[in-house]
GROMACS .gro file of C-alpha atoms in nm:
model
  417
    1MET     CA    1  10.140  10.496  -7.261
    2LEU     CA    2   9.791  10.451  -7.059
    3PHE     CA    3   9.828  10.541  -6.696
    4VAL     CA    4   9.498  10.383  -6.509
    5SER     CA    5   9.384  10.380  -6.105
    6SER     CA    6   9.158  10.191  -5.938
    7ASP     CA    7   9.068  10.108  -5.622
    8ALA     CA    8   8.974   9.758  -5.708
    9ALA     CA    9   8.584   9.753  -5.637
   10LEU     CA   10   8.478   9.498  -5.888
   11GLN     CA   11   8.244   9.765  -6.044
   12ASP     CA   12   8.573   9.974  -6.120
   13LEU     CA   13   8.766   9.641  -6.247
   14GLU     CA   14   8.467   9.507  -6.473
   15PHE     CA   15   8.458   9.817  -6.647
   16ILE     CA   16   8.826   9.901  -6.711
   17LEU     CA   17   8.966   9.577  -6.773
   18PRO     CA   18   8.805   9.496  -7.111
   19VAL     CA   19   8.905   9.874  -7.203
   20ILE     CA   20   9.287   9.783  -7.069
   21TYR     CA   21   9.226   9.497  -7.308
   22GLU     CA   22   9.152   9.690  -7.576
   23TYR     CA   23   9.407   9.938  -7.555
   24ALA     CA   24   9.658   9.642  -7.477
   25ARG     CA   25   9.541   9.471  -7.820
   26ALA     CA   26   9.594   9.797  -7.996
   27GLY     CA   27   9.972   9.826  -7.878
   28SER     CA   28   9.954  10.060  -7.642
   29GLN     CA   29  10.148  10.018  -7.301
   30VAL     CA   30   9.872  10.033  -6.982
   31GLU     CA   31  10.013  10.060  -6.624
   32LEU     CA   32   9.690  10.031  -6.345
   33LEU     CA   33   9.734  10.160  -6.044
   34ILE     CA   34   9.513   9.930  -5.772
   35LEU     CA   35   9.484  10.175  -5.448
   36HIS     CA   36   9.297   9.879  -5.277
   37ALA     CA   37   9.369   9.616  -5.197
   38PRO     CA   38   9.172   9.285  -5.331
   39ARG     CA   39   8.910   9.161  -5.072
   40MET     CA   40   8.770   8.815  -5.199
   41GLN     CA   41   8.843   8.530  -5.443
   42HIS     CA   42   8.609   8.679  -5.684
   43GLN     CA   43   8.794   9.032  -5.660
   44GLN     CA   44   9.139   8.840  -5.675
   45PHE     CA   45   8.993   8.654  -6.041
   46PHE     CA   46   9.003   9.016  -6.187
   47VAL     CA   47   9.314   9.139  -6.022
   48GLN     CA   48   9.493   8.846  -6.145
   49LEU     CA   49   9.349   8.920  -6.512
   50ALA     CA   50   9.449   9.251  -6.495
   51GLU     CA   51   9.826   9.152  -6.380
   52ARG     CA   52   9.796   8.912  -6.725
   53ILE     CA   53   9.627   9.211  -6.956
   54ALA     CA   54   9.803   9.512  -6.796
   55ASP     CA   55  10.210   9.546  -6.870
   56ARG     CA   56  10.251   9.680  -6.449
   57VAL     CA   57  10.028   9.670  -6.188
   58LEU     CA   58  10.131   9.878  -5.893
   59TYR     CA   59   9.947   9.858  -5.578
   60GLY     CA   60   9.870  10.106  -5.308
   61TRP     CA   61   9.648  10.142  -5.002
   62ARG     CA   62   9.406  10.460  -5.055
   63ALA     CA   63   9.661  10.743  -5.031
   64PHE     CA   64   9.923  10.508  -4.886
   65ASP     CA   65   9.881  10.675  -4.572
   66PRO     CA   66   9.529  10.547  -4.454
   67MET     CA   67   9.404  10.675  -4.116
   68PRO     CA   68   9.388  11.010  -4.177
   69GLU     CA   69   9.268  11.015  -4.496
   70PHE     CA   70   9.044  10.762  -4.454
   71LEU     CA   71   8.848  10.901  -4.135
   72LEU     CA   72   8.898  11.308  -4.264
   73ASN     CA   73   8.675  11.195  -4.596
   74ARG     CA   74   8.441  10.970  -4.424
   75LEU     CA   75   8.352  11.269  -4.209
   76TYR     CA   76   8.230  11.406  -4.489
   77ASP     CA   77   8.030  11.137  -4.633
   78ASP     CA   78   7.695  11.122  -4.495
   79GLN     CA   79   7.603  10.791  -4.658
   80PHE     CA   80   7.894  10.648  -4.411
   81LEU     CA   81   7.717  10.889  -4.123
   82THR     CA   82   7.388  10.731  -4.188
   83ALA     CA   83   7.530  10.358  -4.227
   84PRO     CA   84   7.743  10.289  -3.920
   85ARG     CA   85   7.809   9.936  -4.081
   86ASN     CA   86   7.936  10.049  -4.354
   87LEU     CA   87   8.210  10.338  -4.157
   88LEU     CA   88   8.267  10.065  -3.909
   89GLY     CA   89   8.371   9.768  -4.208
   90ARG     CA   90   8.551  10.049  -4.405
   91VAL     CA   91   8.752  10.120  -4.038
   92TYR     CA   92   8.854   9.727  -4.103
   93GLU     CA   93   8.921   9.708  -4.457
   94ASN     CA   94   9.219  10.049  -4.436
   95LEU     CA   95   9.355  10.004  -4.107
   96ALA     CA   96   9.294   9.617  -3.980
   97HIS     CA   97   9.335   9.430  -4.279
   98PRO     CA   98   9.662   9.284  -4.345
   99LEU     CA   99   9.721   9.425  -4.653
  100ALA     CA  100   9.625   9.765  -4.496
  101LEU     CA  101   9.854   9.726  -4.242
  102ARG     CA  102  10.157   9.576  -4.454
  103SER     CA  103  10.166   9.861  -4.720
  104GLY     CA  104  10.132  10.145  -4.434
  105LEU     CA  105  10.422   9.977  -4.295
  106SER     CA  106  10.562   9.980  -4.630
  107GLY     CA  107  10.745  10.340  -4.636
  108TRP     CA  108  10.513  10.458  -4.922
  109ARG     CA  109  10.424  10.728  -4.742
  110ARG     CA  110  10.241  11.083  -4.832
  111ARG     CA  111  10.541  11.248  -4.878
  112GLY     CA  112  10.674  10.971  -5.141
  113LEU     CA  113  10.332  10.975  -5.339
  114GLN     CA  114  10.359  11.220  -5.527
  115ALA     CA  115  10.693  11.149  -5.670
  116ALA     CA  116  10.615  10.835  -5.732
  117LEU     CA  117  10.282  10.900  -5.935
  118LYS     CA  118  10.514  11.186  -6.127
  119ARG     CA  119  10.749  10.857  -6.207
  120TRP     CA  120  10.498  10.654  -6.320
  121MET     CA  121  10.279  10.911  -6.515
  122GLN     CA  122  10.576  11.007  -6.756
  123GLY     CA  123  10.529  10.942  -7.102
  124ALA     CA  124  10.158  10.911  -7.051
  125HIS     CA  125   9.877  10.915  -7.376
  126ALA     CA  126   9.572  10.924  -7.044
  127VAL     CA  127   9.526  10.878  -6.757
  128PHE     CA  128   9.205  10.655  -6.678
  129GLN     CA  129   9.038  10.739  -6.330
  130SER     CA  130   8.707  10.575  -6.164
  131HIS     CA  131   8.486  10.816  -6.117
  132LYS     CA  132   8.474  11.026  -5.795
  133PRO     CA  133   8.264  11.353  -5.622
  134GLU     CA  134   8.482  11.664  -5.621
  135PRO     CA  135   8.689  11.577  -5.294
  136LYS     CA  136   8.532  11.748  -4.969
  137THR     CA  137   8.885  11.744  -4.833
  138PRO     CA  138   9.193  11.833  -4.945
  139TYR     CA  139   9.321  11.525  -4.755
  140ASN     CA  140   9.233  11.315  -5.062
  141PRO     CA  141   9.448  11.065  -5.328
  142VAL     CA  142   9.213  11.183  -5.610
  143MET     CA  143   9.342  11.488  -5.621
  144LEU     CA  144   9.671  11.392  -5.588
  145ILE     CA  145   9.639  11.201  -5.883
  146ASP     CA  146   9.434  11.471  -6.059
  147ALA     CA  147   9.768  11.688  -6.021
  148ALA     CA  148   9.973  11.416  -6.105
  149ALA     CA  149   9.837  11.370  -6.428
  150ARG     CA  150   9.791  11.781  -6.526
  151GLU     CA  151  10.156  11.795  -6.385
  152ALA     CA  152  10.193  11.546  -6.682
  153GLY     CA  153  10.025  11.671  -6.941
  154ALA     CA  154   9.803  11.389  -6.994
  155PRO     CA  155   9.427  11.411  -7.042
  156LEU     CA  156   9.250  11.274  -6.730
  157VAL     CA  157   8.959  11.040  -6.842
  158GLY     CA  158   8.673  10.965  -6.569
  159TYR     CA  159   8.520  10.620  -6.631
  160PRO     CA  160   8.184  10.488  -6.452
  161VAL     CA  161   8.100  10.181  -6.278
  162ALA     CA  162   8.066   9.852  -6.484
  163VAL     CA  163   7.641   9.843  -6.470
  164SER     CA  164   7.488  10.160  -6.418
  165ALA     CA  165   7.121  10.222  -6.560
  166PHE     CA  166   7.077  10.557  -6.397
  167HIS     CA  167   6.975  10.857  -6.622
  168GLY     CA  168   6.910  11.123  -6.383
  169ALA     CA  169   7.093  11.405  -6.219
  170ILE     CA  170   7.454  11.245  -6.186
  171ALA     CA  171   7.662  11.565  -6.288
  172GLU     CA  172   7.719  11.611  -5.904
  173ARG     CA  173   7.873  11.301  -5.815
  174ILE     CA  174   8.127  11.373  -6.111
  175ALA     CA  175   8.485  11.563  -6.084
  176ASP     CA  176   8.573  11.737  -6.351
  177TYR     CA  177   8.758  11.550  -6.616
  178ASP     CA  178   8.854  11.637  -6.970
  179LEU     CA  179   8.620  11.298  -7.110
  180THR     CA  180   8.361  11.182  -6.884
  181VAL     CA  181   8.279  10.823  -6.969
  182LEU     CA  182   7.934  10.737  -6.940
  183ILE     CA  183   7.741  10.413  -7.015
  184ALA     CA  184   7.417  10.511  -7.164
  185PRO     CA  185   7.309  10.799  -7.427
  186GLU     CA  186   7.046  10.960  -7.214
  187GLN     CA  187   7.307  10.960  -6.892
  188ALA     CA  188   7.580  11.186  -7.166
  189GLU     CA  189   7.287  11.397  -7.258
  190ALA     CA  190   7.154  11.455  -6.908
  191PHE     CA  191   7.588  11.513  -6.780
  192ALA     CA  192   7.605  11.750  -7.129
  193ALA     CA  193   7.322  11.961  -6.994
  194GLN     CA  194   7.411  12.040  -6.629
  195ARG     CA  195   7.803  12.019  -6.692
  196GLY     CA  196   7.884  12.147  -7.061
  197LEU     CA  197   8.190  11.912  -7.032
  198GLY     CA  198   8.341  11.693  -7.266
  199VAL     CA  199   8.137  11.375  -7.268
  200LEU     CA  200   8.119  11.057  -7.377
  201ALA     CA  201   7.824  10.750  -7.450
  202GLY     CA  202   8.056  10.476  -7.457
  203GLY     CA  203   7.826  10.180  -7.389
  204ALA     CA  204   7.905   9.834  -7.167
  205PRO     CA  205   8.251   9.711  -7.228
  206LYS     CA  206   8.224   9.361  -6.960
  207PHE     CA  207   7.938   9.270  -7.167
  208GLU     CA  208   8.095   9.283  -7.540
  209ALA     CA  209   8.082   8.900  -7.675
  210ALA     CA  210   8.475   8.867  -7.695
  211TRP     CA  211   8.538   8.978  -7.339
  212ARG     CA  212   8.307   8.735  -7.194
  213ALA     CA  213   8.434   8.495  -7.352
  214ARG     CA  214   8.742   8.581  -7.202
  215VAL     CA  215   8.660   8.581  -6.915
  216ASN     CA  216   8.538   8.270  -6.884
  217ALA     CA  217   8.818   8.104  -6.997
  218GLU     CA  218   9.051   8.275  -6.746
  219TRP     CA  219   8.807   8.167  -6.497
  220ASP     CA  220   8.759   7.797  -6.629
  221ALA     CA  221   9.238   7.789  -6.577
  222PHE     CA  222   9.178   8.021  -6.234
  223VAL     CA  223   8.967   7.760  -6.098
  224GLY     CA  224   9.147   7.440  -6.284
  225GLU     CA  225   9.047   7.105  -6.110
  226ASP     CA  226   8.782   7.246  -5.847
  227LYS     CA  227   8.510   7.363  -6.101
  228PRO     CA  228   8.161   7.323  -5.900
  229HIS     CA  229   7.938   7.052  -6.013
  230ILE     CA  230   7.610   7.072  -6.076
  231PRO     CA  231   7.361   6.785  -6.028
  232PRO     CA  232   7.212   6.675  -6.350
  233GLY     CA  233   6.837   6.719  -6.424
  234LYS     CA  234   6.798   6.985  -6.197
  235ARG     CA  235   6.725   7.335  -6.289
  236VAL     CA  236   7.005   7.597  -6.183
  237ILE     CA  237   6.852   7.943  -6.050
  238LEU     CA  238   7.148   8.199  -6.020
  239ILE     CA  239   7.111   8.436  -5.713
  240ALA     CA  240   7.335   8.732  -5.745
  241MET     CA  241   7.309   8.856  -5.360
  242LYS     CA  242   7.340   9.214  -5.263
  243ASN     CA  243   7.588   9.353  -5.009
  244ASP     CA  244   7.459   9.322  -4.634
  245THR     CA  245   7.590   9.639  -4.559
  246SER     CA  246   7.380   9.857  -4.825
  247PHE     CA  247   7.177  10.117  -4.749
  248LEU     CA  248   6.867   9.901  -4.885
  249PHE     CA  249   6.954   9.714  -4.550
  250ASN     CA  250   6.961  10.000  -4.345
  251HIS     CA  251   6.580   9.965  -4.367
  252MET     CA  252   6.518   9.574  -4.404
  253ASP     CA  253   6.646   9.287  -4.256
  254PHE     CA  254   6.913   9.125  -4.437
  255GLN     CA  255   6.858   8.744  -4.350
  256GLN     CA  256   6.522   8.789  -4.310
  257VAL     CA  257   6.457   8.914  -4.730
  258ASN     CA  258   6.680   8.653  -4.845
  259ARG     CA  259   6.599   8.354  -4.632
  260GLU     CA  260   6.226   8.454  -4.776
  261MET     CA  261   6.341   8.439  -5.114
  262VAL     CA  262   6.576   8.141  -5.108
  263GLU     CA  263   6.248   7.913  -4.958
  264SER     CA  264   6.024   8.052  -5.249
  265LEU     CA  265   6.263   7.935  -5.527
  266ARG     CA  266   6.378   7.566  -5.318
  267GLY     CA  267   6.217   7.256  -5.508
  268PRO     CA  268   6.278   6.905  -5.599
  269ASP     CA  269   6.423   7.001  -5.965
  270VAL     CA  270   6.558   7.310  -5.804
  271PHE     CA  271   6.966   7.361  -5.731
  272LEU     CA  272   7.054   7.716  -5.621
  273VAL     CA  273   7.394   7.892  -5.727
  274LEU     CA  274   7.430   8.187  -5.483
  275LYS     CA  275   7.684   8.443  -5.608
  276PRO     CA  276   7.794   8.682  -5.323
  277HIS     CA  277   7.830   9.032  -5.351
  278PRO     CA  278   8.196   9.130  -5.339
  279ARG     CA  279   8.226   9.346  -4.996
  280GLN     CA  280   7.962   9.025  -4.868
  281SER     CA  281   7.984   8.940  -4.511
  282MET     CA  282   8.004   8.513  -4.541
  283GLU     CA  283   7.844   8.488  -4.216
  284GLN     CA  284   7.515   8.634  -4.313
  285VAL     CA  285   7.514   8.402  -4.647
  286ARG     CA  286   7.593   8.109  -4.421
  287ALA     CA  287   7.302   8.287  -4.184
  288VAL     CA  288   7.038   8.285  -4.449
  289MET     CA  289   7.114   7.972  -4.543
  290ALA     CA  290   7.180   7.769  -4.237
  291GLY     CA  291   6.954   7.452  -4.216
  292ILE     CA  292   6.911   7.399  -4.592
  293PRO     CA  293   7.073   7.070  -4.704
  294ALA     CA  294   7.422   7.131  -4.898
  295GLU     CA  295   7.275   6.943  -5.166
  296GLU     CA  296   7.017   7.176  -5.261
  297TYR     CA  297   7.273   7.473  -5.323
  298LEU     CA  298   7.623   7.593  -5.414
  299ILE     CA  299   7.844   7.938  -5.284
  300ASP     CA  300   8.050   8.062  -5.566
  301PHE     CA  301   8.224   8.369  -5.668
  302ALA     CA  302   8.266   8.309  -6.039
  303PRO     CA  303   8.223   8.588  -6.261
  304LEU     CA  304   7.836   8.662  -6.314
  305THR     CA  305   7.876   8.614  -6.709
  306TYR     CA  306   8.018   8.236  -6.638
  307TRP     CA  307   7.678   8.152  -6.411
  308CYS     CA  308   7.471   8.339  -6.638
  309ALA     CA  309   7.527   8.182  -6.900
  310ARG     CA  310   7.479   7.862  -6.711
  311ALA     CA  311   7.162   7.914  -6.511
  312ASP     CA  312   6.795   7.856  -6.642
  313GLU     CA  313   6.667   8.146  -6.422
  314VAL     CA  314   6.837   8.464  -6.286
  315VAL     CA  315   6.771   8.621  -5.974
  316THR     CA  316   6.866   8.918  -5.765
  317LEU     CA  317   6.800   9.195  -5.510
  318PHE     CA  318   6.833   9.571  -5.570
  319SER     CA  319   7.150   9.544  -5.768
  320GLY     CA  320   7.316   9.596  -6.108
  321ALA     CA  321   7.350   9.242  -6.148
  322ALA     CA  322   7.037   9.270  -6.239
  323VAL     CA  323   7.108   9.354  -6.581
  324ASP     CA  324   7.362   9.066  -6.621
  325GLY     CA  325   7.154   8.804  -6.760
  326LEU     CA  326   7.075   9.000  -7.034
  327ALA     CA  327   7.372   8.956  -7.207
  328GLU     CA  328   7.318   8.595  -7.208
  329GLY     CA  329   6.949   8.666  -7.369
  330ARG     CA  330   6.806   8.610  -6.995
  331PRO     CA  331   6.581   8.835  -6.836
  332PRO     CA  332   6.589   8.862  -6.477
  333THR     CA  333   6.367   8.830  -6.188
  334LEU     CA  334   6.431   9.189  -5.923
  335TYR     CA  335   6.303   9.110  -5.583
  336TRP     CA  336   6.265   9.417  -5.388
  337PRO     CA  337   5.979   9.356  -5.079
  338MET     CA  338   5.945   9.704  -4.991
  339CYS     CA  339   5.855   9.718  -4.596
  340ASP     CA  340   5.674  10.010  -4.459
  341ALA     CA  341   6.018  10.118  -4.283
  342TYR     CA  342   6.176  10.132  -4.645
  343ARG     CA  343   5.901  10.339  -4.760
  344ASP     CA  344   5.912  10.557  -4.449
  345ALA     CA  345   6.315  10.628  -4.520
  346MET     CA  346   6.236  10.711  -4.909
  347ALA     CA  347   5.994  10.940  -4.816
  348ASP     CA  348   6.183  11.129  -4.552
  349GLY     CA  349   6.480  11.118  -4.815
  350ARG     CA  350   6.698  10.876  -4.600
  351ILE     CA  351   6.714  10.650  -4.939
  352PRO     CA  352   6.914  10.851  -5.215
  353GLY     CA  353   6.751  10.970  -5.517
  354PHE     CA  354   6.954  10.838  -5.739
  355TYR     CA  355   6.882  10.487  -5.633
  356THR     CA  356   6.492  10.511  -5.644
  357SER     CA  357   6.236  10.742  -5.723
  358ALA     CA  358   5.843  10.818  -5.704
  359ASP     CA  359   5.624  10.882  -6.017
  360SER     CA  360   5.378  11.093  -6.069
  361ASP     CA  361   5.129  10.834  -5.969
  362GLY     CA  362   5.352  10.758  -5.633
  363ARG     CA  363   5.466  10.430  -5.774
  364ILE     CA  364   5.809  10.366  -5.654
  365GLN     CA  365   6.044  10.322  -5.917
  366CYS     CA  366   6.456  10.170  -5.935
  367GLN     CA  367   6.685  10.272  -6.192
  368PHE     CA  368   6.672   9.908  -6.300
  369ASP     CA  369   6.309   9.844  -6.386
  370ALA     CA  370   6.341   9.834  -6.785
  371TYR     CA  371   6.537   9.547  -6.751
  372ALA     CA  372   6.418   9.284  -6.508
  373ARG     CA  373   6.038   9.156  -6.364
  374VAL     CA  374   6.060   9.355  -6.055
  375VAL     CA  375   5.864   9.167  -5.778
  376THR     CA  376   5.774   9.392  -5.465
  377GLU     CA  377   5.570   9.211  -5.252
  378ALA     CA  378   5.660   8.853  -5.101
  379PRO     CA  379   5.714   8.610  -5.142
  380LEU     CA  380   5.876   8.531  -5.466
  381MET     CA  381   5.689   8.363  -5.733
  382LEU     CA  382   5.882   8.306  -6.043
  383GLU     CA  383   5.658   8.327  -6.398
  384PRO     CA  384   5.748   8.311  -6.749
  385VAL     CA  385   5.903   8.628  -6.952
  386ASP     CA  386   5.883   8.745  -7.264
  387PRO     CA  387   6.289   8.838  -7.345
  388ALA     CA  388   6.236   9.107  -7.621
  389PRO     CA  389   6.155   9.425  -7.416
  390TYR     CA  390   6.413   9.356  -7.202
  391VAL     CA  391   6.721   9.219  -7.398
  392ALA     CA  392   6.554   9.556  -7.635
  393ALA     CA  393   6.670   9.810  -7.352
  394PHE     CA  394   6.972   9.669  -7.200
  395THR     CA  395   7.111   9.676  -7.605
  396HIS     CA  396   6.970   9.992  -7.665
  397THR     CA  397   7.107  10.123  -7.250
  398PHE     CA  398   7.423   9.944  -7.237
  399ASN     CA  399   7.515   9.922  -7.623
  400PRO     CA  400   7.815   9.646  -7.534
  401GLU     CA  401   7.951   9.535  -7.890
  402GLY     CA  402   8.251   9.791  -7.987
  403SER     CA  403   8.237   9.972  -7.681
  404ALA     CA  404   8.596   9.925  -7.542
  405ALA     CA  405   8.736  10.059  -7.923
  406ARG     CA  406   8.500  10.341  -7.943
  407ILE     CA  407   8.620  10.473  -7.595
  408ARG     CA  408   8.978  10.420  -7.670
  409LEU     CA  409   8.960  10.614  -8.004
  410ALA     CA  410   8.764  10.866  -7.820
  411VAL     CA  411   9.049  10.924  -7.589
  412GLU     CA  412   9.303  10.914  -7.882
  413ALA     CA  413   9.120  11.198  -8.008
  414LEU     CA  414   9.157  11.416  -7.721
  415PRO     CA  415   9.390  11.737  -7.746
  416ARG     CA  416   9.712  11.706  -7.570
  417PRO     CA  417   9.856  12.050  -7.442
   0.00000   0.00000   0.00000
């Protein structure tokens, strides 16, 4: 039996669901604990997909006691202290959201969590947990899950977000696991050099062809007769949007940047498909599209793989969505207009080096440079792109085919107490 915990962030679920599917096909029983409630239609779809694959899906809310744990952890989180909008948004999700209130009143309290975790993990051959940094306070659900796994004698396996192309120093962002699953060989080599613990370059299971086909078929069933209509004869441009509470927009104006991007892409032969980020404020998206005729665009929550297979062009802001089109052979254009305030924030260290860096010539780079045509100056102009070098870089880094099986076999080989 396999036990998996996830906070239901879409990046977590998109990585681990094809692995759960692989275990299920191999005859293993899988139980999934979701600590966060799904917030948008896109996430609800992936949670529903999890329910169709896993043997049992359990629901909680953080440590089932959201107020103290949430506040204590965020007081130690520099990213949230420097991004008040993120903090306020998470306060709502943890305290005022109806599902948060329901779980808080349900009687599932910390005093019962250890016993519940112990019961759930009995007989577990491995416990998967999405990567987390070492907790800065003992009042943390990550530590409770870790302790329950150790008591059950199950190896603890850390898994990454669905798309991470970063090759730098990542060990400080990841707690200790019996096996740390990363995506790229360079990531695994860097981690092993820094930490010296068990590590696997597993690839990116979400991009396996068989899994993409499964997701698309499930999405068709999920929406039923409500499939979106695309006007015939139009060139479809997919815009994968960036979360408006991202650190990126602490130093840029979300509505201005997105409106400039949309205006540069509009045309009589163009139909725009906007794919909101899972934590996107829809009020912000509607403000961006205000005044644009409704027949020119569609806002849709289908999985990226669905629209990447149907779009003629893929455009994204600074996001992991930059590489999704490559699974379908479509090199994306990444729009990253760096204003003076953004450059100053980088120089001052207010933009995490995990996301961006400057080379020896002072040129600013992002972790997706190898996988997309990057445009850093407005206005955005689409140009023909040779897909070959981008697809080759994608295949090397994300190595999707057979990745779920590689992860399962590596976990099965771990020693048990």
